mmCIF file of C-alpha atoms in Angstrom:
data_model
loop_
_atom_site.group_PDB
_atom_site.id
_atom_site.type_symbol
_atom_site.label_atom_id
_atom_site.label_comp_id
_atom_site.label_asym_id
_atom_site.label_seq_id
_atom_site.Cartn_x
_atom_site.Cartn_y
_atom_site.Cartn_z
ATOM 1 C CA UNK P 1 54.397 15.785 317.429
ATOM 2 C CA UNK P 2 55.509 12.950 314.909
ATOM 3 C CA UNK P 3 58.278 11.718 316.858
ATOM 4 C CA UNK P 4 57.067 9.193 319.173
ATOM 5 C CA UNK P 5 55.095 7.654 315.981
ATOM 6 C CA UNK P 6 58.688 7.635 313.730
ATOM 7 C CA UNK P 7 60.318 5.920 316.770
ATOM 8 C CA UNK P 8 57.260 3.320 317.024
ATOM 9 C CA UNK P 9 57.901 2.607 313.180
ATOM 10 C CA UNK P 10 62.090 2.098 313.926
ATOM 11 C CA UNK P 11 61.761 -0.278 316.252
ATOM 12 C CA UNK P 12 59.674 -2.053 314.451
ATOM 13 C CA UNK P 13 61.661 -2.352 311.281
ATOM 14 C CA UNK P 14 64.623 -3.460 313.331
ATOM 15 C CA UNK P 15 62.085 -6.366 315.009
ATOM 16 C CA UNK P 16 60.932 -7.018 310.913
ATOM 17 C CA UNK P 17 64.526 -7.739 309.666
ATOM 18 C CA UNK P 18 65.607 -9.773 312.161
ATOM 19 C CA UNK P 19 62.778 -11.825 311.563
ATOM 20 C CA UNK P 20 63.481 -11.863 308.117
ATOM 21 C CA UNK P 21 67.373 -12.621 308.974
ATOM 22 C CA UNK P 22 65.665 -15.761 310.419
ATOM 23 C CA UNK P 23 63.601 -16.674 307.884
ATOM 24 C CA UNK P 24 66.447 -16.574 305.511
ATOM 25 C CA UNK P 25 68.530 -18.894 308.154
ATOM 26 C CA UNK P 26 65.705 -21.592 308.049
ATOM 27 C CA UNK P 27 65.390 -21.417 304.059
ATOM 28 C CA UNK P 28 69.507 -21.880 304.349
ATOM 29 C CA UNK P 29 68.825 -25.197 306.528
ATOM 30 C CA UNK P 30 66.456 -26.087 303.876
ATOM 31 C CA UNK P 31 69.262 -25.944 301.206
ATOM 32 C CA UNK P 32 71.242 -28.321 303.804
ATOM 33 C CA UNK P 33 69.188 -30.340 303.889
ATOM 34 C CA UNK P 34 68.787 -30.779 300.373
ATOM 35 C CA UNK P 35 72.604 -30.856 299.852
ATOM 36 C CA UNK P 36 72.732 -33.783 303.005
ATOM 37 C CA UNK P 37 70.459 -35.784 301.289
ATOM 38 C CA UNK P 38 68.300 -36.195 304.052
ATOM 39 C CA UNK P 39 64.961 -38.218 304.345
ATOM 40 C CA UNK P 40 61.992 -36.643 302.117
ATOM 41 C CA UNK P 41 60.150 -36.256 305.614
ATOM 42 C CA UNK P 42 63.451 -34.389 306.985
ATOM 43 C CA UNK P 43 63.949 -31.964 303.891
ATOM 44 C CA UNK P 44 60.093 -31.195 304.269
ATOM 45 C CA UNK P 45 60.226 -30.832 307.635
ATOM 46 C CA UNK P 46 62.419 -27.759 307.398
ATOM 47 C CA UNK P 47 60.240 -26.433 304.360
ATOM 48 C CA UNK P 48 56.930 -26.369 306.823
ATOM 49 C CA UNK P 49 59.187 -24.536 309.432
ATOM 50 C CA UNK P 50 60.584 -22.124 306.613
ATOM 51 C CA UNK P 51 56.670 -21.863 305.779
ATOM 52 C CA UNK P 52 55.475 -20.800 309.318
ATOM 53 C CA UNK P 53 57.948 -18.268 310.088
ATOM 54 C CA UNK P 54 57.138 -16.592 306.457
ATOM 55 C CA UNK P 55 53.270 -16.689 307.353
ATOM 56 C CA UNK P 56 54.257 -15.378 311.041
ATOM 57 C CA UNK P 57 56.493 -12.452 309.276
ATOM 58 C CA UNK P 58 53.307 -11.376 307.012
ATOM 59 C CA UNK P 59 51.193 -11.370 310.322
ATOM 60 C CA UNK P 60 54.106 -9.103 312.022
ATOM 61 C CA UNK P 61 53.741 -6.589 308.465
ATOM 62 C CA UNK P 62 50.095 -6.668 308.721
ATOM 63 C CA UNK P 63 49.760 -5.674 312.561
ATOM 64 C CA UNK P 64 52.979 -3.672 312.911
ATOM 65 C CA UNK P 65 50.613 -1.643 309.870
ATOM 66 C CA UNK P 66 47.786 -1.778 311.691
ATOM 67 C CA UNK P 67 49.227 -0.656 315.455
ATOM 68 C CA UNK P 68 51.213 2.171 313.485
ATOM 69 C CA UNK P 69 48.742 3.786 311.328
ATOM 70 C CA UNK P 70 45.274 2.742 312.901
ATOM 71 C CA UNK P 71 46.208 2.077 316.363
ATOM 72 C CA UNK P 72 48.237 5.227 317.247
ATOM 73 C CA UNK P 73 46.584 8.222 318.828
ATOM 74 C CA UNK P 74 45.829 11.368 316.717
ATOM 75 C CA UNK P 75 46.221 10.197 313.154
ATOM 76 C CA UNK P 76 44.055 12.610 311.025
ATOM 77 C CA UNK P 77 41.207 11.584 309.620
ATOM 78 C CA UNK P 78 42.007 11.044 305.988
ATOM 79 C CA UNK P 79 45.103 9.368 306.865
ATOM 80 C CA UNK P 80 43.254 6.691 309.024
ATOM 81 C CA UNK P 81 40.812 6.416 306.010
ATOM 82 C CA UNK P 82 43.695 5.638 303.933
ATOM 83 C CA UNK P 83 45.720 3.668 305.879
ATOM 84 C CA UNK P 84 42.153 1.266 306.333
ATOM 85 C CA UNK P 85 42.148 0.808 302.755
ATOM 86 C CA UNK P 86 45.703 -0.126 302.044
ATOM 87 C CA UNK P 87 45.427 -2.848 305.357
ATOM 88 C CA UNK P 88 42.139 -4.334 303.845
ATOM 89 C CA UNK P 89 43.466 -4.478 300.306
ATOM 90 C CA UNK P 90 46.787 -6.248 301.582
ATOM 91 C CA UNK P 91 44.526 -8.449 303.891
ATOM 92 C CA UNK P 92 42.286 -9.626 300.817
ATOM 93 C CA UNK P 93 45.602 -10.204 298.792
ATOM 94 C CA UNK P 94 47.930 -12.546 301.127
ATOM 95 C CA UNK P 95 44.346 -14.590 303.167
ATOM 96 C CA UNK P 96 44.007 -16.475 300.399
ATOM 97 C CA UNK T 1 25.491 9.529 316.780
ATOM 98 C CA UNK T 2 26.077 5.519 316.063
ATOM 99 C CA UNK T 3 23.442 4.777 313.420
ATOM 100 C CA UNK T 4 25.601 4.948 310.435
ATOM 101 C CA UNK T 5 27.846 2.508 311.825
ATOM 102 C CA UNK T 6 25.376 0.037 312.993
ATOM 103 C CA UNK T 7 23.704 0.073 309.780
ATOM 104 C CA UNK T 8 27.126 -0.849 307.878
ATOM 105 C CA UNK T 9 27.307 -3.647 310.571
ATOM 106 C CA UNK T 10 24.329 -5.303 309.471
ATOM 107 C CA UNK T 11 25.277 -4.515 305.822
ATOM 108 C CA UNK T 12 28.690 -6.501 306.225
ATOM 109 C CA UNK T 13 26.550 -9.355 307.752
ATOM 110 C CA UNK T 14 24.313 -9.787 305.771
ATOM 111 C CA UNK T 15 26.946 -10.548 303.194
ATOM 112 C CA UNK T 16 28.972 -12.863 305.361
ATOM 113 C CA UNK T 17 26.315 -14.871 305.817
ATOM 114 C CA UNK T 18 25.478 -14.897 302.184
ATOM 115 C CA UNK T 19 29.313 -15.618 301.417
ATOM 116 C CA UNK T 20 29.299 -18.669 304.604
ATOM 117 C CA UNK T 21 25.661 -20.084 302.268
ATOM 118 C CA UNK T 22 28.250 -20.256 299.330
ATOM 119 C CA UNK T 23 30.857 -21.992 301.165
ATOM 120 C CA UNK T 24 28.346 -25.047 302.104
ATOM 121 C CA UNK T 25 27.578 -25.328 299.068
ATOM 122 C CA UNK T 26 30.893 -26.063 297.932
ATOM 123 C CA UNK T 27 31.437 -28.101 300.850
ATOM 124 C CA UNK T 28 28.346 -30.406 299.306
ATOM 125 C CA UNK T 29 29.902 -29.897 295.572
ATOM 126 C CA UNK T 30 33.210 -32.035 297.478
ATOM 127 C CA UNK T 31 30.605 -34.651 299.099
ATOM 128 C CA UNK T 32 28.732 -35.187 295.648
ATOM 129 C CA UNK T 33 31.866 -35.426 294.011
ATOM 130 C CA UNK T 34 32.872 -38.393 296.372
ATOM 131 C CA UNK T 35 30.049 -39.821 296.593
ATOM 132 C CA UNK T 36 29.957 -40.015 292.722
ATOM 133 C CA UNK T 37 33.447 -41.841 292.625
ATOM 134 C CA UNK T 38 34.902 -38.607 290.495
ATOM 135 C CA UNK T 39 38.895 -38.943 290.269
ATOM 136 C CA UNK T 40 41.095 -37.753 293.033
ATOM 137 C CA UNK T 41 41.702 -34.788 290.539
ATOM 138 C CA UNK T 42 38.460 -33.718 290.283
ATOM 139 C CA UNK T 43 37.647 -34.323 293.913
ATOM 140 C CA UNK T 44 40.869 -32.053 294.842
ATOM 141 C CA UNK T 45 40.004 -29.642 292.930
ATOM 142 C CA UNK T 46 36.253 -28.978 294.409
ATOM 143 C CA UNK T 47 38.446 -29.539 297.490
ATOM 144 C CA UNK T 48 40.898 -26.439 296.397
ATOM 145 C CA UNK T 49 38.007 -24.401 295.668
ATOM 146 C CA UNK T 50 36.239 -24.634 298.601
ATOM 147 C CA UNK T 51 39.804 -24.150 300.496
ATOM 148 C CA UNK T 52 39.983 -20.605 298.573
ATOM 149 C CA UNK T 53 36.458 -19.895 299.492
ATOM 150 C CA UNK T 54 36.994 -20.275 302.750
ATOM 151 C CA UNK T 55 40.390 -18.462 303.098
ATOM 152 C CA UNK T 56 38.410 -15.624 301.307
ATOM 153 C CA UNK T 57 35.200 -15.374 304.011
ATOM 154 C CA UNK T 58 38.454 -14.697 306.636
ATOM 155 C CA UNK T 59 39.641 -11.997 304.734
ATOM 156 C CA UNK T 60 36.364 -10.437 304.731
ATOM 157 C CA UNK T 61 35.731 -10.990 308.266
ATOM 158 C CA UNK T 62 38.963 -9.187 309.184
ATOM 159 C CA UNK T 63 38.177 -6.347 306.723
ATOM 160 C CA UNK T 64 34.755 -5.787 308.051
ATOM 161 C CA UNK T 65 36.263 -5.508 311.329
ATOM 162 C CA UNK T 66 38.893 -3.128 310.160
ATOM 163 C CA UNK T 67 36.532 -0.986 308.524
ATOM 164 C CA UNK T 68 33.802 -0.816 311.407
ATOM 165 C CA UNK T 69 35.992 -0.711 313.878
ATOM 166 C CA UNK T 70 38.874 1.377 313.105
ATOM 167 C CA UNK T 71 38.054 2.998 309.826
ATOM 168 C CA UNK T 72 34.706 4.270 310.775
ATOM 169 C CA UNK T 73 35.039 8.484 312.165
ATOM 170 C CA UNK T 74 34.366 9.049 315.485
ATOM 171 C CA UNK T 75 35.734 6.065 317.652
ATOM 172 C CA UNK T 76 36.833 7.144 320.764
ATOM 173 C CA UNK T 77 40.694 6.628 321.364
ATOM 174 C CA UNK T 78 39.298 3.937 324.014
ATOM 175 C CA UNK T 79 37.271 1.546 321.788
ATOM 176 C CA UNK T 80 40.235 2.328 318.591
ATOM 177 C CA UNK T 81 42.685 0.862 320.820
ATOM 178 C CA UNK T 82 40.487 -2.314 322.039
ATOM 179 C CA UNK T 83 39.616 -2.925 318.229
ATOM 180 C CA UNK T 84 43.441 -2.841 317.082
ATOM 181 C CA UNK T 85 44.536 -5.052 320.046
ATOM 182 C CA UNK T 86 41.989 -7.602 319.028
ATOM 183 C CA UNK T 87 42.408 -7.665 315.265
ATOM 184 C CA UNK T 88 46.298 -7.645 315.735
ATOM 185 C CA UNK T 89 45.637 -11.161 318.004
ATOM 186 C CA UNK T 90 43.142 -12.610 315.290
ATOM 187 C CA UNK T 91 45.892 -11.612 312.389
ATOM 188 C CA UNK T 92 48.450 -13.707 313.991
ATOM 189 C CA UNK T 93 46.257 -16.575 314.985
ATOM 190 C CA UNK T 94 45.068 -16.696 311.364
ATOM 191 C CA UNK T 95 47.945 -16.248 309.257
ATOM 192 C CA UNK T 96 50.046 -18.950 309.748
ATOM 193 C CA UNK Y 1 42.206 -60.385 292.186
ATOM 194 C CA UNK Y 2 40.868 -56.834 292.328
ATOM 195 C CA UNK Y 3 38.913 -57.834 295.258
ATOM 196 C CA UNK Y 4 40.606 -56.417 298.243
ATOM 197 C CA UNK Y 5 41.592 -53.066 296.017
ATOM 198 C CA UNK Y 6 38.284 -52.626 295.626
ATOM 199 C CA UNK Y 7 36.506 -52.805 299.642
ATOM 200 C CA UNK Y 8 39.527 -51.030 300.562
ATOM 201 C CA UNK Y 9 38.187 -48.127 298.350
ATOM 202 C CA UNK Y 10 34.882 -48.612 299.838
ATOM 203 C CA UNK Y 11 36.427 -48.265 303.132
ATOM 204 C CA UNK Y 12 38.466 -45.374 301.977
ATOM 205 C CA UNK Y 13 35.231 -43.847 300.688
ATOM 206 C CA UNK Y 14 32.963 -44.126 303.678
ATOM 207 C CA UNK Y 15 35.920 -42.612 305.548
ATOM 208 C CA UNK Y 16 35.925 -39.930 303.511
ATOM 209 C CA UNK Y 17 32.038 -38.821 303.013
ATOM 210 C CA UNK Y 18 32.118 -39.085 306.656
ATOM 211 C CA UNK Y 19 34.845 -36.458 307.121
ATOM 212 C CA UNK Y 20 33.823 -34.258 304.701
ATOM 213 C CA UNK Y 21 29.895 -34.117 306.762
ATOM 214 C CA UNK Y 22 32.024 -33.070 309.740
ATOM 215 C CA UNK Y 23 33.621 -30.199 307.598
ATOM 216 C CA UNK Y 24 29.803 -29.368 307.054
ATOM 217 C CA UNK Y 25 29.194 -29.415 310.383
ATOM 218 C CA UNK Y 26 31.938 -27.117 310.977
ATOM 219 C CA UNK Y 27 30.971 -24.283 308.284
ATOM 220 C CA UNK Y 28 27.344 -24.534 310.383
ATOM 221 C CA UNK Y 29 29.530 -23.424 313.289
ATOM 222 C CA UNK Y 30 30.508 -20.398 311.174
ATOM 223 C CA UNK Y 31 26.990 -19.498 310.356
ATOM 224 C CA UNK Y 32 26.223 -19.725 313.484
ATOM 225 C CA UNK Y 33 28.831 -17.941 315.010
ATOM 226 C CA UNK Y 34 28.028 -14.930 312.650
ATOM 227 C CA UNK Y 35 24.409 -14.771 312.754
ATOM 228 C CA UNK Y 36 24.979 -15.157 316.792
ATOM 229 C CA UNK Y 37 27.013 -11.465 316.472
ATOM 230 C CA UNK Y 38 30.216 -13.220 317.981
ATOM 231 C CA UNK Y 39 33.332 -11.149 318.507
ATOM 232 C CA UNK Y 40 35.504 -11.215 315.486
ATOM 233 C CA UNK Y 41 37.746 -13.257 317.402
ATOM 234 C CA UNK Y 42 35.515 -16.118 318.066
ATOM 235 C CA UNK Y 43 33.904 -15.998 314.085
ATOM 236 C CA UNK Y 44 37.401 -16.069 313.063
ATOM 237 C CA UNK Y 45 38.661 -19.518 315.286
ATOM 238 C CA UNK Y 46 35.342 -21.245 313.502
ATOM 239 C CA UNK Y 47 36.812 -20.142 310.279
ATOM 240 C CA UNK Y 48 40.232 -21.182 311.603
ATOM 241 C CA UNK Y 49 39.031 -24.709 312.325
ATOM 242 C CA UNK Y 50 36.866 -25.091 309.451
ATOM 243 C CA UNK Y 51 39.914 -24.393 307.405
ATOM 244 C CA UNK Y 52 42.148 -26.719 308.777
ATOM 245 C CA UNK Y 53 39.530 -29.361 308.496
ATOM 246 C CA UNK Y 54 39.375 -29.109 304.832
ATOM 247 C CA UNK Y 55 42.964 -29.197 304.574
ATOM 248 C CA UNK Y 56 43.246 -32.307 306.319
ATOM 249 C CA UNK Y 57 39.929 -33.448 303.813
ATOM 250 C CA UNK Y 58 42.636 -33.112 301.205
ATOM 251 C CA UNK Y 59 45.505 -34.713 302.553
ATOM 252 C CA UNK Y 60 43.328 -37.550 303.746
ATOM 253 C CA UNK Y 61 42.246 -37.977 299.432
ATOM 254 C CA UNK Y 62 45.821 -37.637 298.353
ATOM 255 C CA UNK Y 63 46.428 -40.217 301.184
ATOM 256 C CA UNK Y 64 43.436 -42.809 299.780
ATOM 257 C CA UNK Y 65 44.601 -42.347 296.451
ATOM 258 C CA UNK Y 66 48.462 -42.884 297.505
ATOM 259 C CA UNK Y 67 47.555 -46.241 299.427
ATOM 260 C CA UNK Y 68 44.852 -47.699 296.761
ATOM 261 C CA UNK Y 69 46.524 -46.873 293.103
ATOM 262 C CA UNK Y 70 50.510 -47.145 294.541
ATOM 263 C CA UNK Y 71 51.130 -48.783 297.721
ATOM 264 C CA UNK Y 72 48.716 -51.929 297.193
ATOM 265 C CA UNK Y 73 50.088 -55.130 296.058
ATOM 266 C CA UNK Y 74 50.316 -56.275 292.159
ATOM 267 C CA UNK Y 75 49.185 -52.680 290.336
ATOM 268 C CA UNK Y 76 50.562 -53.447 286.947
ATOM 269 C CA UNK Y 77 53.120 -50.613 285.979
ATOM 270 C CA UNK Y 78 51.132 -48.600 283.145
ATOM 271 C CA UNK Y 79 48.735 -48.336 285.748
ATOM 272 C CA UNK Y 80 51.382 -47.021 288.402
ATOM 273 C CA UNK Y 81 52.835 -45.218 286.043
ATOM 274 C CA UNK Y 82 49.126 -43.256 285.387
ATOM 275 C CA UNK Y 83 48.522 -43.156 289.004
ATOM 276 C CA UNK Y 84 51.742 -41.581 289.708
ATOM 277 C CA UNK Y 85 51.166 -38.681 286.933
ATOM 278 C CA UNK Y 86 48.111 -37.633 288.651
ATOM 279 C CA UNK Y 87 48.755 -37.830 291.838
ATOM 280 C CA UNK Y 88 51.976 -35.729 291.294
ATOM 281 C CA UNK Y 89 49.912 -33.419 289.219
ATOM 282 C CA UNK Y 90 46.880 -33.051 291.591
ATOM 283 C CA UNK Y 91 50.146 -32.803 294.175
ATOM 284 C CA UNK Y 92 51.447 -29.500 292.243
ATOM 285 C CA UNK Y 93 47.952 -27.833 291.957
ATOM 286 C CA UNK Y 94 46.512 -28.287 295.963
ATOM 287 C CA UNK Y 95 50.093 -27.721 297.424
ATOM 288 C CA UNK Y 96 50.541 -23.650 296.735
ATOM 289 C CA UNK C 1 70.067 -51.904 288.108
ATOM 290 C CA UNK C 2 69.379 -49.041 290.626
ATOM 291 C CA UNK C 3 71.658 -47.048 287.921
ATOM 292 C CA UNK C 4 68.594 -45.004 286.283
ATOM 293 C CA UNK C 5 66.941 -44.159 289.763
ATOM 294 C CA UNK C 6 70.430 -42.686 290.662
ATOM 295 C CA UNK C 7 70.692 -40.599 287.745
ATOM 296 C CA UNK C 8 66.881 -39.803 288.207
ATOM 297 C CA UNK C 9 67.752 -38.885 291.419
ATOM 298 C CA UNK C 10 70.985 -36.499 291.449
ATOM 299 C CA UNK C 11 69.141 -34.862 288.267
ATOM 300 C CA UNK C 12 65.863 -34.083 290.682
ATOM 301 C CA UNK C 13 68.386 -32.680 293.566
ATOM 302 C CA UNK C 14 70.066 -30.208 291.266
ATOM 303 C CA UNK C 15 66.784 -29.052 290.662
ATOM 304 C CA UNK C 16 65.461 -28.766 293.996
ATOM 305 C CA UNK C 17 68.706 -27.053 294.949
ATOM 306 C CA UNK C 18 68.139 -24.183 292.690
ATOM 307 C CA UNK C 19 65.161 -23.763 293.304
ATOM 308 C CA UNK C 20 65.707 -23.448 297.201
ATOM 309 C CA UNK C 21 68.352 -20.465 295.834
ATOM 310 C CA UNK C 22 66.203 -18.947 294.447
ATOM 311 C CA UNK C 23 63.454 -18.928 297.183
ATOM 312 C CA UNK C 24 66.723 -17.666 299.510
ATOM 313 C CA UNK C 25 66.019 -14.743 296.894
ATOM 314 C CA UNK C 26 62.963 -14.321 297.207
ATOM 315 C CA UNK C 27 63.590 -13.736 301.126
ATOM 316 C CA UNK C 28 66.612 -11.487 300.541
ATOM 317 C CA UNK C 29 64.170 -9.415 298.394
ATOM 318 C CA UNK C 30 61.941 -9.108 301.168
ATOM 319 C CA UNK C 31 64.586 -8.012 303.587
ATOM 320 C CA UNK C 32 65.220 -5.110 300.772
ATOM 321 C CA UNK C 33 62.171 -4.208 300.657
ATOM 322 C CA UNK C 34 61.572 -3.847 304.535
ATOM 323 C CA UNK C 35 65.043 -2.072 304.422
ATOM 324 C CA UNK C 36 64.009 0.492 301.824
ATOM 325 C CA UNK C 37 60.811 1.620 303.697
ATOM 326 C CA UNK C 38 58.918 0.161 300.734
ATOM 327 C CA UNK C 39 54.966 0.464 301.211
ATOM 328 C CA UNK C 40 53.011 -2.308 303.619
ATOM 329 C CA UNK C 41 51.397 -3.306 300.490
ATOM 330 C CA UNK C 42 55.102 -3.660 298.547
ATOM 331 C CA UNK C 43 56.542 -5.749 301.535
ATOM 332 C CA UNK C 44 53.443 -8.171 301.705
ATOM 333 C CA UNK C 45 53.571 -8.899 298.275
ATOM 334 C CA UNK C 46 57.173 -9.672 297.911
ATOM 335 C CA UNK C 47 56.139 -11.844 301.056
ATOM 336 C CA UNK C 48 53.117 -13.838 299.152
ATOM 337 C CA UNK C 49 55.758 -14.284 296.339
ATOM 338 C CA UNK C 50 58.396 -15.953 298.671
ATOM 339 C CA UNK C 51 55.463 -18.651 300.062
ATOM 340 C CA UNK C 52 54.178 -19.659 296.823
ATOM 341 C CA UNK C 53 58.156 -20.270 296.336
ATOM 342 C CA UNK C 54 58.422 -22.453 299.595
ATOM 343 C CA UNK C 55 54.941 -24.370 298.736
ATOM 344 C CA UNK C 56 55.995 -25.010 294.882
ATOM 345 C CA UNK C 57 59.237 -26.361 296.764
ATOM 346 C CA UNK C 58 57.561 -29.143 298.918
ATOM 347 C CA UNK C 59 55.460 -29.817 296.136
ATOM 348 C CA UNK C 60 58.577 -30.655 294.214
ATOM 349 C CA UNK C 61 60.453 -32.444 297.095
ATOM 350 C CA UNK C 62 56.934 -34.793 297.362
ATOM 351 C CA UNK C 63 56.271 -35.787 293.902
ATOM 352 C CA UNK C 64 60.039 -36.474 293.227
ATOM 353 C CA UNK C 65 59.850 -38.847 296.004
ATOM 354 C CA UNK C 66 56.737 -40.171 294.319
ATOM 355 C CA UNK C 67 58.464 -40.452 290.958
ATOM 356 C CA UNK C 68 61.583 -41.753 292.476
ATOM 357 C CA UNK C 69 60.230 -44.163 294.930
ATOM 358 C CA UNK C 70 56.822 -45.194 294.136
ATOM 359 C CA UNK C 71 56.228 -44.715 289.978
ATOM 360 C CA UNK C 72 59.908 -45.993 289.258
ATOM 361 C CA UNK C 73 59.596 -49.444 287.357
ATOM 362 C CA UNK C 74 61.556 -52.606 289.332
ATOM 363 C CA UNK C 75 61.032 -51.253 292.773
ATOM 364 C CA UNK C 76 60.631 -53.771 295.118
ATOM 365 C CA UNK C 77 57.829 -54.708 297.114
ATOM 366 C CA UNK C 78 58.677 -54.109 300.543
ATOM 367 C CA UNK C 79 60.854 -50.936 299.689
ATOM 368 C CA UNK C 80 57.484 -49.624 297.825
ATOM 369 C CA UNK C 81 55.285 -50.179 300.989
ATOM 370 C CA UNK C 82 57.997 -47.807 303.021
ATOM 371 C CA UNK C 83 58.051 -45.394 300.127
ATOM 372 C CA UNK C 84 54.149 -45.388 300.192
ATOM 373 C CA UNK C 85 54.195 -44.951 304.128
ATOM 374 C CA UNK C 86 56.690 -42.379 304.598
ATOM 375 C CA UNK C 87 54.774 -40.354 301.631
ATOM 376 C CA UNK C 88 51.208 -40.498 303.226
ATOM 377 C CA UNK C 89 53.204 -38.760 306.673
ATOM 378 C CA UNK C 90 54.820 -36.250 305.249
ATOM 379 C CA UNK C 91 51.896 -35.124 302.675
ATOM 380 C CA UNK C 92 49.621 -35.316 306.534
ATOM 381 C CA UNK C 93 52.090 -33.176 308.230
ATOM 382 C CA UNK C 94 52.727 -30.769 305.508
ATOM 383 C CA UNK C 95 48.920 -30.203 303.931
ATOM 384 C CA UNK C 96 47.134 -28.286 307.448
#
């Protein structure tokens, strides 16, 4: 009865990369802007966009975790245990 | 059947309150150091701390909630579902 | 001549010891908000707020320092020249 | 004699340039890491590494622009006061 749980997980690796695809456009504009020799406040303009969407794409990892492994009816026991210790170990590391 | 995870409620706040006592304190290292004309340095720095301190108390919050809430046995499907719906929302207003 | 350097750091100052009372303030919120029992949610904006506060503490002392030891008329330049080392070091060590 | 700032200048955007590549891969490592099913915890921290990356970056791009434009010798009055202004908004805007 794993199925609708794998196809839960799909999707949301396909949502994951295209954010990442994204992220790796804005870091890109970053280098333009660099290259352009544009104003200090323009070149860190696109670094504090580049910034958000990396926070926003940890938040995504974190809860697409959380909805998969916590969220989702009848996980067993011991993998809900497991899966609460992983989230709050990878919570302490990145909220900091 | 809910005593045990009342009990670790209290337990968790108990120590966030503890942790919040900590952060004023730091927040009253910062004033002292202005107050005492310190260099931007040093006053940055208690500044930095407190910032990490701060950052920190989240990540407990979110882990207390994680653990009482969705890595506790025996939550009904119901209140699981509630829990991971808000902590996915406070994740993404957080991190960012 | 150092006379207008100088009350402009004593404005800078009193600016400053006032905004850091309101981050107080703001951490009491937090205390608050967790001995009141609030919903994770709710503990979590106080934290949220209280965070962004202190940020803005900082930028506000890189600011002062910026303005007094760099932008003010008639610094002479071994002075810049120390004023520019540590801000770009206390720069490197908040900014991370 | 703007020659030296020039030099100074070209010589800070080659660095900034590589180290924008190598914060583009930083992301592309996260993208292999979400596309190899790597653990929650594995894909976070290649995350946490890619925004320490993009926050050692800004820090860069703002204390060049201090060296460059404020702790320079010769700089001009009025073009200091600019350098000073424009430096105070983008360190507001990007510290929060």
């Amino acid at each position: 009865m794993g199925y609708p749980v794998v196809v839960h997980t799909v999707r949301h690796k396909q949502k994951l990369i295209a954010r990442v695809r994204r992220v790796r456009g804005q870091i890109e504009a970053v280098e333009r802007a660099l290259e352009g020799a544009q104003s200090c406040e323009a070149v860190v303009r696109t670094i504090a966009a580049a910034r958000g969407a990396i926070n926003a794409l940890a938040a995504e990892v974190l809860c697409d975790h959380l909805e998969d492994h916590l969220g989702a009816p009848r996980i067993p026991t011991k993998d809900r245990t497991a899966a609460t210790t992983e989230l709050a170990q990878v919570i302490r590391q990145f909220v900091r």
